Amino acid sequence: MASESTVFRASTTAPVNIAVIKYWGKRDASLNLPTNSSLSVTLSQRSLRTLTTASCSAVYPAADSLTLNGKPQDIQSSKRTLACLSNLRSLRQAVEAADLTLPKLSTLPLRIVSENNFPTAAGLASSAAGFAALVRAVADLYQLPQSPRELSRIARQGSGSACRSLMGGYVAWRSGELEDGSDSLAEEVAPASHWPEMRALILVVSAEKKDVPSTEGMQTTVATSSLFATRAASVVPERMDAIETAIRDRDFPAFAEITMRDSNSFHATCLDSWPPIFYMNDVSRAAVRLVHDINRAVGRTVCAYTFDAGPNAVIYYLDEVSELVAGTFKAILGGTTGGWEGPFGQRLEKVTAPGVSLDQLDSRAVTVLKDGVARVILTSVGEGPVSVTEHLVSEKGEIIIN
Amino acid sequence: MASESTVFRASTTAPVNIAVIKYWGKRDASLNLPTNSSLSVTLSQRSLRTLTTASCSAVYPAADSLTLNGKPQDIQSSKRTLACLSNLRSLRQAVEAADLTLPKLSTLPLRIVSENNFPTAAGLASSAAGFAALVRAVADLYQLPQSPRELSRIARQGSGSACRSLMGGYVAWRSGELEDGSDSLAEEVAPASHWPEMRALILVVSAEKKDVPSTEGMQTTVATSSLFATRAASVVPERMDAIETAIRDRDFPAFAEITMRDSNSFHATCLDSWPPIFYMNDVSRAAVRLVHDINRAVGRTVCAYTFDAGPNAVIYYLDEVSELVAGTFKAILGGTTGGWEGPFGQRLEKVTAPGVSLDQLDSRAVTVLKDGVARVILTSVGEGPVSVTEHLVSEKGEIIIN
């Protein structure tokens, strides 16, 4: 039985997702409603995850609080966080109204503590995992009946792409049409188990100051690019259909070509913005070149690049061609680049020679990549958020610093 | 009176032009008909020019010959050169048919000798100046009555952008609509004297292998970019109107913004091609950044960048802001970069400090530019082809090597 000093807790981990059809452009900035649908691959939490504990208690000070990676956040100045918490509280109030025996958690202050197992600065879409974990953890704390799809509407208001991190596998975010955003939701296109062989090699490019934050960047693109409307209105809808078919059919060459073309299209609209926005640099270009060279040398499409709002390359490939793809990048990047040892590194332990002979690759691109990649993250498609018993808030309500 | 051994000669110089609305995409590859109109600034021949002598004589061997920068060319394998010469001969035949007293030059073998005063490898659109000089020199040799506009139809078949080098100042190439290309012609929008203060600072970026030759690149873009059709059909036509107005009104800020946006739009469609085409590199991006920084620091648009199918930046500005713009680049690039001495360098001789304080500029861009620019060419808007008495073929028909 709960007493006045009870600390209610729920903890979850949530994954990062990397879009293959890009979200870029809001049709409503405050609701985070996108100009076009998008689709992503959820990455394994064995490599990258956010762990979040949501707790509430009558013993806490009156204001909700949020601690990220050990640092208290100014929650009141984050409209996005406030919107998520307000939505979740409303849903809890409905639950409490339907069953008066339940504790009135909606009336208690929240203490939320969150930690990433990867550096925020690496440019790895940490806000997506962060808001997905926050929404999932509070929903669990509140024992909300809503499905991940329904919760995605809330997470979306925290960070657009966060809605896609509430599910595993291959996830579409339908742009929706309604003004209130109630139909702008994420849904699973296929679970990770449908196509579990998908691998992702992330090339973390040496830190350079990010050009333009993505919220600002996408607003600039929508307002100024004369090519963007064509992308949103016709290019992306066709690609959404095509890539869902490719995923259903486990057709990697089709999946790969659409992924690469959509990344290029997104960056093209950035370049066409005013003033122009550049996220890719010469190291990114070298990765593009090498992916095309590897595919050409192998004689079929075995790998695909995609770039978010930063220079890091994410390279998708299937486990069966690990030696050809990841093995070649390992041979290029050599022993000085860390990250090959992770949970998916086993496959490459015995690799001693590149899968594709380096003399079939552009030598300049090889040099530029070798000099420009700081570390790699070798990972895989994975599951959605998972409830865990590891808490970042003690039974007494104290924040646990790992 | 001409004898059997007479060598008929005419020599001309022709300028380079740099487009501000880009030509990219052919609707007919053999006729070099463009998908959209374009507009360029003709650059002064005091800095960059091709000198060509066209000669013909009964003493020459039967086949036409062409020597470029001291190297004999295989004229029979160049359909484009053959098309130009065939067109010019037909026009001469018409002249001869109308006046039977004229020598039958159209029946004589041609010996054409051409020299650039700048390295072909610098990526400075040498084919435009080359074909313009060839057409102008042969037309002069044949004493053709056709106007530059009419001759532009012939030069276009040699190299699309060559048609714009037949005139000085500000030149539009109207795409035309007819299938035979007879209305795809260049015309002067304004002579150099209308806006003579226009300056061009060319930053020649250290040699890197060119990504994709432009003829191949533009075919790839037309065939594969899903954004290109929008550019050709609606973006460029609007910009053509707007930039002609800006030139007419000598409105530099408008001219500059359209120029920069069109360069970005062109490179965006390259990036959106499949496989993607990258002409700009990190040095180009640094130049973009610095132009925006200078404009921001000055508080108005005083300079504009544009990039052709390569990493070189061309920066337009007006003479009155030479210290602010060229002076700042001179301060960044320092004494190790050559080219500041040319005919337009005088203006900067007394410049000792950058026009814009370097601490108002992105420091990383400053470093990247300084390390990446091999030389500069400081030049100006200029005149069209000029008849000269300096010949590259002697009175006896011998090739003169300078």
Short mmCIF file of N, CA, C and O in Angstrom, two decimals, chain A residues 207-209 211 223-228 230-231 234-235 239 256-257 260-261 263-269 271-276 278-283 285 288-289 292 296 305 362 364, chain B residues 207-209 211 223-228 230-231 234-235 239 256-257 260-261 263-269 271-276 278-283 285 288-289 292 296 305 362 364:
data_model
loop_
_atom_site.label_atom_id
_atom_site.label_comp_id
_atom_site.label_asym_id
_atom_site.label_seq_id
_atom_site.Cartn_x
_atom_site.Cartn_y
_atom_site.Cartn_z
N ALA A 207 34.95 15.66 -34.81
CA ALA A 207 34.09 16.78 -34.43
C ALA A 207 34.41 18.05 -35.20
O ALA A 207 35.55 18.46 -35.33
N GLU A 208 33.38 18.64 -35.70
CA GLU A 208 33.45 19.92 -36.37
C GLU A 208 32.18 20.61 -35.88
O GLU A 208 31.17 19.93 -35.67
N LYS A 209 32.23 21.90 -35.72
CA LYS A 209 31.04 22.58 -35.24
C LYS A 209 29.89 22.33 -36.20
O LYS A 209 30.04 22.46 -37.40
N ASP A 211 26.79 22.79 -38.49
CA ASP A 211 26.46 23.95 -39.31
C ASP A 211 25.27 24.71 -38.74
O ASP A 211 25.41 25.84 -38.26
N ALA A 223 11.18 27.46 -45.91
CA ALA A 223 10.87 28.84 -46.27
C ALA A 223 11.59 29.30 -47.54
O ALA A 223 11.09 30.18 -48.24
N THR A 224 12.73 28.72 -47.86
CA THR A 224 13.56 29.33 -48.91
C THR A 224 13.91 28.43 -50.09
O THR A 224 14.22 28.94 -51.16
N SER A 225 13.91 27.12 -49.91
CA SER A 225 14.35 26.28 -51.04
C SER A 225 13.26 26.19 -52.09
O SER A 225 12.11 25.87 -51.79
N SER A 226 13.64 26.45 -53.34
CA SER A 226 12.66 26.37 -54.41
C SER A 226 12.50 24.94 -54.92
O SER A 226 11.67 24.67 -55.77
N LEU A 227 13.30 24.02 -54.40
CA LEU A 227 13.18 22.62 -54.81
C LEU A 227 12.45 21.79 -53.74
O LEU A 227 11.99 20.69 -54.01
N PHE A 228 12.36 22.33 -52.52
CA PHE A 228 11.85 21.53 -51.40
C PHE A 228 10.41 21.07 -51.60
O PHE A 228 10.05 19.93 -51.26
N THR A 230 8.78 20.23 -54.18
CA THR A 230 8.72 19.05 -55.05
C THR A 230 9.11 17.79 -54.27
O THR A 230 8.46 16.75 -54.38
N ARG A 231 10.13 17.91 -53.46
CA ARG A 231 10.54 16.78 -52.62
C ARG A 231 9.40 16.33 -51.72
O ARG A 231 9.04 15.15 -51.67
N SER A 234 5.99 15.20 -53.96
CA SER A 234 5.95 14.04 -54.85
C SER A 234 7.09 13.06 -54.68
O SER A 234 6.89 11.85 -54.77
N VAL A 235 8.29 13.55 -54.40
CA VAL A 235 9.43 12.62 -54.33
C VAL A 235 9.30 11.67 -53.15
O VAL A 235 9.39 10.45 -53.29
N ARG A 239 8.72 7.45 -52.73
CA ARG A 239 9.78 6.66 -52.08
C ARG A 239 9.26 5.90 -50.87
O ARG A 239 9.74 4.80 -50.58
N ALA A 256 18.45 -0.12 -50.52
CA ALA A 256 19.71 0.64 -50.49
C ALA A 256 19.64 1.85 -51.43
O ALA A 256 20.02 2.96 -51.05
N GLU A 257 19.16 1.61 -52.64
CA GLU A 257 19.15 2.73 -53.59
C GLU A 257 18.22 3.84 -53.13
O GLU A 257 18.57 5.03 -53.19
N MET A 260 19.90 5.79 -50.25
CA MET A 260 20.97 6.70 -50.68
C MET A 260 20.40 7.91 -51.42
O MET A 260 20.80 9.04 -51.18
N ARG A 261 19.45 7.63 -52.30
CA ARG A 261 18.86 8.74 -53.07
C ARG A 261 18.12 9.70 -52.15
O ARG A 261 18.15 10.92 -52.38
N SER A 263 18.76 10.32 -48.97
CA SER A 263 19.75 11.11 -48.23
C SER A 263 20.28 12.24 -49.12
O SER A 263 20.34 13.40 -48.71
N ASN A 264 20.62 11.89 -50.34
CA ASN A 264 21.13 12.92 -51.27
C ASN A 264 20.10 14.00 -51.52
O ASN A 264 20.43 15.19 -51.58
N SER A 265 18.84 13.60 -51.68
CA SER A 265 17.76 14.57 -51.93
C SER A 265 17.60 15.54 -50.76
O SER A 265 17.46 16.75 -50.94
N PHE A 266 17.65 14.98 -49.56
CA PHE A 266 17.54 15.83 -48.36
C PHE A 266 18.69 16.84 -48.32
O PHE A 266 18.47 18.05 -48.14
N HIS A 267 19.91 16.37 -48.52
CA HIS A 267 21.05 17.29 -48.46
C HIS A 267 21.03 18.28 -49.63
O HIS A 267 21.51 19.40 -49.51
N ALA A 268 20.44 17.86 -50.76
CA ALA A 268 20.29 18.78 -51.89
C ALA A 268 19.37 19.94 -51.50
O ALA A 268 19.65 21.10 -51.83
N THR A 269 18.27 19.65 -50.80
CA THR A 269 17.39 20.75 -50.41
C THR A 269 18.05 21.65 -49.35
O THR A 269 17.76 22.84 -49.29
N LEU A 271 21.30 22.35 -49.36
CA LEU A 271 22.20 23.18 -50.16
C LEU A 271 21.41 24.24 -50.92
O LEU A 271 21.90 25.35 -51.15
N ASP A 272 20.18 23.90 -51.28
CA ASP A 272 19.33 24.84 -52.03
C ASP A 272 18.65 25.86 -51.11
O ASP A 272 17.91 26.72 -51.57
N SER A 273 18.89 25.77 -49.82
CA SER A 273 18.29 26.71 -48.86
C SER A 273 19.05 28.04 -48.89
O SER A 273 20.16 28.12 -49.44
N TRP A 274 18.47 29.04 -48.29
CA TRP A 274 19.12 30.36 -48.29
C TRP A 274 19.11 30.95 -46.89
O TRP A 274 18.04 31.18 -46.37
N PRO A 275 20.31 31.18 -46.31
CA PRO A 275 21.61 30.79 -46.86
C PRO A 275 21.76 29.27 -46.88
O PRO A 275 21.07 28.56 -46.13
N PRO A 276 22.65 28.77 -47.72
CA PRO A 276 22.75 27.31 -47.89
C PRO A 276 23.23 26.63 -46.61
O PRO A 276 23.96 27.23 -45.82
N PHE A 278 25.11 23.21 -45.18
CA PHE A 278 25.95 22.06 -45.53
C PHE A 278 26.11 21.18 -44.29
O PHE A 278 26.63 21.65 -43.28
N TYR A 279 25.68 19.95 -44.36
CA TYR A 279 25.95 19.03 -43.25
C TYR A 279 27.05 18.04 -43.60
O TYR A 279 27.79 17.59 -42.75
N MET A 280 27.13 17.68 -44.88
CA MET A 280 28.16 16.74 -45.31
C MET A 280 29.45 17.51 -45.57
O MET A 280 29.42 18.64 -46.03
N ASN A 281 30.58 16.87 -45.27
CA ASN A 281 31.86 17.49 -45.59
C ASN A 281 32.68 16.53 -46.46
O ASN A 281 32.14 15.52 -46.95
N ASP A 282 33.96 16.84 -46.65
CA ASP A 282 34.77 16.00 -47.54
C ASP A 282 34.89 14.56 -47.04
O ASP A 282 35.03 13.64 -47.85
N VAL A 283 34.83 14.37 -45.72
CA VAL A 283 34.90 13.00 -45.18
C VAL A 283 33.60 12.25 -45.53
O VAL A 283 33.63 11.09 -45.94
N ARG A 285 31.71 12.89 -48.10
CA ARG A 285 31.80 12.62 -49.54
C ARG A 285 32.68 11.41 -49.82
O ARG A 285 32.41 10.64 -50.74
N VAL A 288 30.64 8.35 -49.22
CA VAL A 288 29.73 8.15 -50.35
C VAL A 288 30.48 7.47 -51.50
O VAL A 288 30.04 6.47 -52.07
N ARG A 289 31.63 8.01 -51.81
CA ARG A 289 32.42 7.49 -52.91
C ARG A 289 32.78 6.02 -52.67
O ARG A 289 32.69 5.18 -53.57
N HIS A 292 29.85 3.61 -53.13
CA HIS A 292 29.62 3.36 -54.56
C HIS A 292 30.72 2.46 -55.14
O HIS A 292 30.44 1.57 -55.94
N ARG A 296 30.24 -1.22 -56.78
CA ARG A 296 30.69 -1.45 -58.16
C ARG A 296 31.64 -2.65 -58.21
O ARG A 296 31.53 -3.52 -59.07
N TYR A 305 24.62 4.28 -47.97
CA TYR A 305 24.93 5.33 -46.98
C TYR A 305 23.70 6.17 -46.71
O TYR A 305 22.80 6.27 -47.55
N ASP A 362 38.71 4.31 -54.73
CA ASP A 362 39.33 5.61 -54.96
C ASP A 362 40.36 5.89 -53.86
O ASP A 362 40.00 5.98 -52.68
N ARG A 364 42.13 8.48 -53.07
CA ARG A 364 41.98 9.74 -52.34
C ARG A 364 40.89 9.64 -51.29
O ARG A 364 41.04 10.10 -50.15
N ALA B 207 44.48 21.55 -57.23
CA ALA B 207 44.01 20.52 -58.16
C ALA B 207 43.56 19.25 -57.43
O ALA B 207 44.23 18.72 -56.56
N GLU B 208 42.40 18.79 -57.82
CA GLU B 208 41.87 17.53 -57.34
C GLU B 208 41.24 16.95 -58.60
O GLU B 208 40.77 17.70 -59.45
N LYS B 209 41.22 15.66 -58.74
CA LYS B 209 40.66 15.08 -59.96
C LYS B 209 39.20 15.48 -60.06
O LYS B 209 38.47 15.41 -59.08
N ASP B 211 35.34 15.43 -60.61
CA ASP B 211 34.43 14.34 -60.30
C ASP B 211 33.90 13.69 -61.57
O ASP B 211 34.19 12.54 -61.87
N ALA B 223 18.62 12.78 -66.35
CA ALA B 223 18.00 11.45 -66.37
C ALA B 223 17.58 10.97 -64.99
O ALA B 223 16.65 10.16 -64.87
N THR B 224 18.23 11.45 -63.94
CA THR B 224 18.02 10.79 -62.63
C THR B 224 17.54 11.70 -61.50
O THR B 224 16.96 11.21 -60.54
N SER B 225 17.80 13.00 -61.57
CA SER B 225 17.42 13.83 -60.42
C SER B 225 15.92 14.09 -60.41
O SER B 225 15.35 14.51 -61.42
N SER B 226 15.31 13.85 -59.29
CA SER B 226 13.86 14.07 -59.19
C SER B 226 13.55 15.53 -58.87
O SER B 226 12.39 15.92 -58.83
N LEU B 227 14.58 16.33 -58.65
CA LEU B 227 14.37 17.76 -58.39
C LEU B 227 14.69 18.61 -59.62
O LEU B 227 14.28 19.78 -59.70
N PHE B 228 15.40 18.02 -60.58
CA PHE B 228 15.89 18.82 -61.70
C PHE B 228 14.78 19.45 -62.54
O PHE B 228 14.90 20.60 -62.98
N THR B 230 11.93 20.57 -61.80
CA THR B 230 11.41 21.78 -61.16
C THR B 230 12.36 22.95 -61.41
O THR B 230 11.93 24.07 -61.73
N ARG B 231 13.64 22.69 -61.25
CA ARG B 231 14.63 23.75 -61.53
C ARG B 231 14.49 24.26 -62.96
O ARG B 231 14.40 25.47 -63.18
N SER B 234 10.62 25.84 -63.70
CA SER B 234 10.09 27.04 -63.03
C SER B 234 11.13 27.88 -62.31
O SER B 234 11.05 29.11 -62.34
N VAL B 235 12.13 27.26 -61.69
CA VAL B 235 13.08 28.06 -60.91
C VAL B 235 13.92 28.95 -61.82
O VAL B 235 14.01 30.16 -61.60
N ARG B 239 14.25 33.18 -62.34
CA ARG B 239 15.52 33.83 -62.02
C ARG B 239 16.07 34.60 -63.21
O ARG B 239 16.72 35.64 -63.05
N ALA B 256 23.47 39.59 -56.79
CA ALA B 256 24.29 38.70 -55.96
C ALA B 256 23.47 37.56 -55.39
O ALA B 256 23.87 36.39 -55.43
N GLU B 257 22.31 37.88 -54.85
CA GLU B 257 21.51 36.82 -54.22
C GLU B 257 21.07 35.79 -55.26
O GLU B 257 21.14 34.58 -55.04
N MET B 260 24.07 33.57 -56.23
CA MET B 260 24.43 32.57 -55.21
C MET B 260 23.39 31.46 -55.14
O MET B 260 23.71 30.28 -55.08
N ARG B 261 22.12 31.87 -55.16
CA ARG B 261 21.05 30.86 -55.07
C ARG B 261 21.07 29.94 -56.28
O ARG B 261 20.80 28.75 -56.17
N SER B 263 23.67 29.14 -58.14
CA SER B 263 24.81 28.22 -58.02
C SER B 263 24.43 27.09 -57.05
O SER B 263 24.64 25.91 -57.34
N ASN B 264 23.85 27.44 -55.93
CA ASN B 264 23.47 26.41 -54.95
C ASN B 264 22.44 25.44 -55.54
O ASN B 264 22.51 24.23 -55.33
N SER B 265 21.48 25.98 -56.29
CA SER B 265 20.44 25.15 -56.90
C SER B 265 21.05 24.16 -57.88
O SER B 265 20.69 22.97 -57.91
N PHE B 266 21.96 24.65 -58.70
CA PHE B 266 22.63 23.77 -59.67
C PHE B 266 23.38 22.64 -58.94
O PHE B 266 23.22 21.46 -59.25
N HIS B 267 24.15 22.99 -57.92
CA HIS B 267 24.90 21.95 -57.19
C HIS B 267 23.96 21.03 -56.41
O HIS B 267 24.27 19.85 -56.21
N ALA B 268 22.81 21.55 -56.01
CA ALA B 268 21.82 20.69 -55.33
C ALA B 268 21.31 19.62 -56.30
O ALA B 268 21.17 18.45 -55.93
N THR B 269 21.06 19.99 -57.56
CA THR B 269 20.58 18.97 -58.50
C THR B 269 21.70 17.98 -58.84
O THR B 269 21.43 16.82 -59.13
N LEU B 271 23.95 16.95 -56.60
CA LEU B 271 23.92 16.05 -55.43
C LEU B 271 22.72 15.12 -55.49
O LEU B 271 22.77 13.97 -55.04
N ASP B 272 21.63 15.59 -56.08
CA ASP B 272 20.42 14.78 -56.17
C ASP B 272 20.47 13.79 -57.35
O ASP B 272 19.53 13.04 -57.57
N SER B 273 21.55 13.82 -58.10
CA SER B 273 21.68 12.90 -59.25
C SER B 273 22.07 11.51 -58.75
O SER B 273 22.45 11.33 -57.60
N TRP B 274 21.96 10.56 -59.65
CA TRP B 274 22.28 9.18 -59.25
C TRP B 274 23.20 8.53 -60.26
O TRP B 274 22.79 8.36 -61.39
N PRO B 275 24.43 8.14 -59.86
CA PRO B 275 24.99 8.41 -58.54
C PRO B 275 25.24 9.92 -58.36
O PRO B 275 25.34 10.63 -59.35
N PRO B 276 25.34 10.36 -57.11
CA PRO B 276 25.46 11.79 -56.85
C PRO B 276 26.76 12.37 -57.40
O PRO B 276 27.77 11.67 -57.50
N PHE B 278 29.47 15.51 -56.97
CA PHE B 278 29.94 16.58 -56.09
C PHE B 278 31.01 17.37 -56.82
O PHE B 278 32.03 16.81 -57.20
N TYR B 279 30.77 18.64 -57.02
CA TYR B 279 31.84 19.48 -57.59
C TYR B 279 32.46 20.36 -56.51
O TYR B 279 33.61 20.71 -56.58
N MET B 280 31.67 20.75 -55.54
CA MET B 280 32.19 21.61 -54.48
C MET B 280 32.85 20.73 -53.41
O MET B 280 32.39 19.63 -53.12
N ASN B 281 33.94 21.22 -52.84
CA ASN B 281 34.56 20.50 -51.72
C ASN B 281 34.63 21.42 -50.49
O ASN B 281 34.02 22.50 -50.48
N ASP B 282 35.38 20.98 -49.47
CA ASP B 282 35.42 21.76 -48.23
C ASP B 282 36.00 23.16 -48.45
O ASP B 282 35.64 24.10 -47.74
N VAL B 283 36.90 23.30 -49.42
CA VAL B 283 37.46 24.63 -49.70
C VAL B 283 36.37 25.52 -50.32
O VAL B 283 36.22 26.69 -49.96
N ARG B 285 33.18 25.19 -49.82
CA ARG B 285 32.27 25.51 -48.72
C ARG B 285 32.82 26.64 -47.86
O ARG B 285 32.07 27.49 -47.36
N VAL B 288 32.13 29.86 -49.58
CA VAL B 288 30.71 30.19 -49.40
C VAL B 288 30.51 30.85 -48.03
O VAL B 288 29.90 31.92 -47.91
N ARG B 289 31.05 30.21 -47.04
CA ARG B 289 30.90 30.70 -45.68
C ARG B 289 31.48 32.11 -45.52
O ARG B 289 30.87 33.00 -44.91
N HIS B 292 29.33 34.81 -47.13
CA HIS B 292 28.20 35.16 -46.27
C HIS B 292 28.67 35.95 -45.04
O HIS B 292 28.01 36.91 -44.62
N ARG B 296 27.57 39.72 -44.04
CA ARG B 296 26.96 39.96 -42.73
C ARG B 296 27.73 41.05 -41.98
O ARG B 296 27.14 41.98 -41.42
N TYR B 305 29.17 34.48 -54.52
CA TYR B 305 29.97 33.37 -55.06
C TYR B 305 29.19 32.66 -56.14
O TYR B 305 27.95 32.70 -56.17
N ASP B 362 34.42 33.26 -39.85
CA ASP B 362 34.56 31.92 -39.31
C ASP B 362 36.03 31.48 -39.39
O ASP B 362 36.60 31.40 -40.48
N ARG B 364 37.58 28.68 -38.85
CA ARG B 364 37.84 27.42 -39.52
C ARG B 364 37.81 27.60 -41.04
O ARG B 364 38.67 27.08 -41.76
#
